[in-house]
mmCIF file of C-alpha atoms in Angstrom:
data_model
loop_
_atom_site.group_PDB
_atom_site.id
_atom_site.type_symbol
_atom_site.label_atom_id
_atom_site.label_comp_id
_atom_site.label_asym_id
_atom_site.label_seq_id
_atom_site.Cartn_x
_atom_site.Cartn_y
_atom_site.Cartn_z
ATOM 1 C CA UNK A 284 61.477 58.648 -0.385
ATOM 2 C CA UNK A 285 60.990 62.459 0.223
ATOM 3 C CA UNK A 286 60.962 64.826 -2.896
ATOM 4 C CA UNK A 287 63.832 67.264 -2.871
ATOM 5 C CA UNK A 288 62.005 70.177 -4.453
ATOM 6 C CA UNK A 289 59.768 70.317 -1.805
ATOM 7 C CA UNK A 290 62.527 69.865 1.016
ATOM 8 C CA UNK A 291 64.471 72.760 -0.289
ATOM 9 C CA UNK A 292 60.880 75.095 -0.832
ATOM 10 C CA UNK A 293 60.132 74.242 2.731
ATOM 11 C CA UNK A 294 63.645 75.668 3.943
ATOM 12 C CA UNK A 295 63.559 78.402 1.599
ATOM 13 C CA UNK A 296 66.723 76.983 -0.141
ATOM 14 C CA UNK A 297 67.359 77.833 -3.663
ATOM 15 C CA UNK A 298 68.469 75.061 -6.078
ATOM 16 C CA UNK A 299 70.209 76.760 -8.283
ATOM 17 C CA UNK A 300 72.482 77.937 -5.374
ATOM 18 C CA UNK A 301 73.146 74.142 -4.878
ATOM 19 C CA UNK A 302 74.298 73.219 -8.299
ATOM 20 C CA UNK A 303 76.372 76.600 -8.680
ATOM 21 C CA UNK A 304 78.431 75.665 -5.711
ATOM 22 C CA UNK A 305 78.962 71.686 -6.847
ATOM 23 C CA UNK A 306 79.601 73.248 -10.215
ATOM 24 C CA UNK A 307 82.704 75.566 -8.760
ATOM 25 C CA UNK A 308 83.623 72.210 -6.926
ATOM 26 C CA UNK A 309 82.508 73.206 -3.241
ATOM 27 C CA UNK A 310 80.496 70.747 -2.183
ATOM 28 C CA UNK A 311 81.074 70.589 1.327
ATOM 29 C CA UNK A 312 79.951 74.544 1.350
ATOM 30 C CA UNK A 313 76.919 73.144 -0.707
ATOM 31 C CA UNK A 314 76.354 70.678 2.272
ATOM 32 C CA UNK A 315 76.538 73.053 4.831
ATOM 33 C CA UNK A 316 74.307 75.165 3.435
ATOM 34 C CA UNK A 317 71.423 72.259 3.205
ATOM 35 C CA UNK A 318 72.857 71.232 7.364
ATOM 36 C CA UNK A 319 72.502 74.870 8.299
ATOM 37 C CA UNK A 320 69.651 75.396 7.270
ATOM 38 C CA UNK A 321 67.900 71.973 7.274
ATOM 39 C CA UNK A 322 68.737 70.464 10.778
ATOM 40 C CA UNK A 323 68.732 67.444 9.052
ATOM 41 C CA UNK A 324 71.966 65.966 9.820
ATOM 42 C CA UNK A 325 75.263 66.076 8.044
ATOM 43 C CA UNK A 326 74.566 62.414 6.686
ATOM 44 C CA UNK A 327 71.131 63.259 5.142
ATOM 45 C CA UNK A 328 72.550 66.644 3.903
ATOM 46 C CA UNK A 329 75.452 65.157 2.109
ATOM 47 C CA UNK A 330 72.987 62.524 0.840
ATOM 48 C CA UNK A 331 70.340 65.191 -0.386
ATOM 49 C CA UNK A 332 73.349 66.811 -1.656
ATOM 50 C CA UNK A 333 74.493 64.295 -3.665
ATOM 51 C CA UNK A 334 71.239 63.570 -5.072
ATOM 52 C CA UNK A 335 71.085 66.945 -6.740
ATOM 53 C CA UNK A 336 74.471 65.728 -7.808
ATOM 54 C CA UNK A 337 73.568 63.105 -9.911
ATOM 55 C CA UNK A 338 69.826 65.295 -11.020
ATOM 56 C CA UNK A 339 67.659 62.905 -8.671
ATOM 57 C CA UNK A 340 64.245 64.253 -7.641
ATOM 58 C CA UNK A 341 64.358 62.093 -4.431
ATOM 59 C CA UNK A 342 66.361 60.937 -1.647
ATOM 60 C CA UNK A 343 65.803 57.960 0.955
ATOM 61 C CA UNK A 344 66.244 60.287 4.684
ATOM 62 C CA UNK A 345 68.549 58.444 6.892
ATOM 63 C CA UNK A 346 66.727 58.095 10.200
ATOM 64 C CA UNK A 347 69.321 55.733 11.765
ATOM 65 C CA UNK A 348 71.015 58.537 13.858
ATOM 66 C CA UNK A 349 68.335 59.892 16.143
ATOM 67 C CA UNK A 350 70.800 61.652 18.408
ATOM 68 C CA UNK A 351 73.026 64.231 15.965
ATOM 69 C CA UNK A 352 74.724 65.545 18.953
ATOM 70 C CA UNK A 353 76.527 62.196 20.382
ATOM 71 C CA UNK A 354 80.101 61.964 20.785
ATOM 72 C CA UNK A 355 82.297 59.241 22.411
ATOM 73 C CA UNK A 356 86.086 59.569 23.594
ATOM 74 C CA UNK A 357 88.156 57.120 25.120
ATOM 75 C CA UNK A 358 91.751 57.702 26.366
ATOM 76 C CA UNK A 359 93.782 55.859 28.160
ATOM 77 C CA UNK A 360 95.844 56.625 30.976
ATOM 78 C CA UNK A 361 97.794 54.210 32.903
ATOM 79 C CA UNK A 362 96.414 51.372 30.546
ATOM 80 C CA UNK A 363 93.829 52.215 31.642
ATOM 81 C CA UNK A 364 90.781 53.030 28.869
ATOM 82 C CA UNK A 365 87.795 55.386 29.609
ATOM 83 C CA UNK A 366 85.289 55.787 27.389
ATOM 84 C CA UNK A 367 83.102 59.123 28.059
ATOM 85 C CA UNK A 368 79.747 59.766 26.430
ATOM 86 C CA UNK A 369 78.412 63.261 25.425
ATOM 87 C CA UNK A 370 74.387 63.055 24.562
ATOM 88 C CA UNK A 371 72.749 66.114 23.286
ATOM 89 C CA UNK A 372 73.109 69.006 25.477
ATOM 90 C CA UNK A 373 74.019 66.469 28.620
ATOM 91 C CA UNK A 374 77.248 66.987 30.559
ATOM 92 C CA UNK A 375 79.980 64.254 29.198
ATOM 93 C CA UNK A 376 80.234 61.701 31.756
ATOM 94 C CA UNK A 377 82.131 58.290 31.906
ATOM 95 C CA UNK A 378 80.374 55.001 30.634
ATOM 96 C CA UNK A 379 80.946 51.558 31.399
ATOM 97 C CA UNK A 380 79.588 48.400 29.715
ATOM 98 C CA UNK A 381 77.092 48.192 33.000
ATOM 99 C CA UNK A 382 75.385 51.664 32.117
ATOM 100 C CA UNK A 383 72.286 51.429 30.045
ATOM 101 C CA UNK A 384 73.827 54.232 27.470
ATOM 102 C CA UNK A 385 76.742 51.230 26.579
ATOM 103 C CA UNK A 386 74.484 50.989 24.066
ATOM 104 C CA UNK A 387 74.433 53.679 22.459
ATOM 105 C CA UNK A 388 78.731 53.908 22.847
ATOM 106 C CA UNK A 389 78.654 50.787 20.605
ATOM 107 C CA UNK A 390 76.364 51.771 18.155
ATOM 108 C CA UNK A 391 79.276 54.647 17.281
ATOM 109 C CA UNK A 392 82.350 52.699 17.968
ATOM 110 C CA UNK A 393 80.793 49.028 16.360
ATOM 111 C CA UNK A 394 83.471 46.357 17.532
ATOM 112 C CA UNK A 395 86.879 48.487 17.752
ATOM 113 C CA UNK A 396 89.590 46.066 19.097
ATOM 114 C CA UNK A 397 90.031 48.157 22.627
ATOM 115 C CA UNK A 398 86.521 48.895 23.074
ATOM 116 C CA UNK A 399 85.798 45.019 22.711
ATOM 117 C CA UNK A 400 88.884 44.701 25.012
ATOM 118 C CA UNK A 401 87.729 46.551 27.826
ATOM 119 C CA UNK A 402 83.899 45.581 27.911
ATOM 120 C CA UNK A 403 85.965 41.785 28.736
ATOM 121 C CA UNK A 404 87.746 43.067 31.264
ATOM 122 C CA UNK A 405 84.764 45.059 32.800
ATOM 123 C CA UNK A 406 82.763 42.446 32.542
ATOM 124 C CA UNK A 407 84.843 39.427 34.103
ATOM 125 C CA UNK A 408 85.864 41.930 37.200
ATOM 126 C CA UNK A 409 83.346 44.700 37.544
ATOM 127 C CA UNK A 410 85.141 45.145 41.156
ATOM 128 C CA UNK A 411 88.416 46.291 39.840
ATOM 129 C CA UNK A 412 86.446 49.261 38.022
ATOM 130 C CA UNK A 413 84.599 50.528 41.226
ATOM 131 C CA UNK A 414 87.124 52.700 42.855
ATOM 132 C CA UNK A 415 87.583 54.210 39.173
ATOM 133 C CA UNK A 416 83.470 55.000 39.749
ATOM 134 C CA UNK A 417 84.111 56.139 42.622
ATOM 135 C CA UNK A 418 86.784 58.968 42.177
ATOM 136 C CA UNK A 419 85.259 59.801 38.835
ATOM 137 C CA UNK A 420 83.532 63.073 38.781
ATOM 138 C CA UNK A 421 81.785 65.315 35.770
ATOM 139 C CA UNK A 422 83.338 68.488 35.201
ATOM 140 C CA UNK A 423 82.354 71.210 32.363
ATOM 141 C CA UNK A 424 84.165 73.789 31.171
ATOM 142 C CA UNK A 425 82.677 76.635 33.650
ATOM 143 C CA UNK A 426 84.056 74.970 36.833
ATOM 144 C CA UNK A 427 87.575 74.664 35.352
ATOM 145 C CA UNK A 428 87.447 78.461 34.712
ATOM 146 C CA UNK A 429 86.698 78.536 38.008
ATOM 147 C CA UNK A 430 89.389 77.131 39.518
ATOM 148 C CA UNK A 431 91.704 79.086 37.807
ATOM 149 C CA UNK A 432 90.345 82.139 38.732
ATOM 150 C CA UNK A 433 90.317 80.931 42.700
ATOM 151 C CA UNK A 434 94.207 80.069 41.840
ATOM 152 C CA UNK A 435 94.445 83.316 40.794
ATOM 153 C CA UNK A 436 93.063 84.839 44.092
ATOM 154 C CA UNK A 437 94.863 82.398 46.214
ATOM 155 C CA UNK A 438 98.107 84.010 44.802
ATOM 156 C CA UNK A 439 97.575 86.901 44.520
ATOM 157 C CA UNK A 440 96.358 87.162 48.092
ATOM 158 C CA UNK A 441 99.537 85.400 49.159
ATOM 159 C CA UNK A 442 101.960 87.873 47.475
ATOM 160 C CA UNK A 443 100.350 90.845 49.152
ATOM 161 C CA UNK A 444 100.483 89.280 52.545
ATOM 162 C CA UNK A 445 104.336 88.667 51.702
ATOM 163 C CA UNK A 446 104.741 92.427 50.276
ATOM 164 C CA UNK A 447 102.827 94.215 53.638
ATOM 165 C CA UNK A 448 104.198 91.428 56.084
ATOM 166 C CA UNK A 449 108.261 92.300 54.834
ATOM 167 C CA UNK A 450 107.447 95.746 55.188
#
């Protein structure tokens, strides 16, 4: 149990701020404002939120997420799923049931129909997924800027050769 009072001293939050803004019915501003300035989470800020809600001195601190900054996709394409994993600053890469972060993609998901789905298929024929590891590659943001900009150049370098060779 941590005391609130002291939570929002340490973070320099004021109370009163709190219950004006769940008074005027904006409690999700209310929780951002704990989030932003807390790093807590957005579960624990909702919860310490909430607390002040209902004029509790204390709230229980959720520790169950450790990693706030984990997403999962999955999208299929060809009927074919693929699940990709983002961890904390980490470039998003592709997961399969064999890869020790599975874990950590079923800990978010819990037992979703496809995702059950395709860790039985992956796991009855691991071969059939190996040419998908094989051709799969990471790619951030920056090197798709990039290739548009070497498009660009390509182009453009074709057009003036076709302007000064016509000429």
């Amino acid at each position: 149990m941590n005391d609130i009072d002291t939570l929002l001293h340490e973070h320099n939050i004021d109370k009163q701020e709190i219950e004006e803004l769940l008074q005027q019915n904006e409690k999700l501003q209310a929780i951002k404002l704990v989030f932003d300035k807390t790093g807590l989470g957005l579960k624990n800020s909702k919860d310490i939120v909430e607390a002040i809600q209902r004029k509790e001195t204390h709230y229980t601190e959720d520790n169950s997420s450790s990693n706030s900054n984990v997403s999962v996709k999955t999208f299929s394409k060809n009927g074919q799923l693929t699940v990709k994993l983002k961890l904390n600053n980490q470039p998003e890469k592709v997961v399969f049931p064999s890869d020790p972060d599975w874990a950590e993609v079923k800990r978010i998901m819990g037992d979703k129909p496809e995702l059950i789905a395709y860790e039985k298929e992956y796991l009855e024929n691991p071969t059939k997924f190996q040419s998908q590891k094989n051709t799969l590659f990471i790619e951030d943001e920056g090197s798709r800027k990039w290739k548009v900009v070497l498009l660009a150049a390509v182009f453009t370098i074709v057009i003036i050769y076709l302007i000064y060779s016509n000429s």
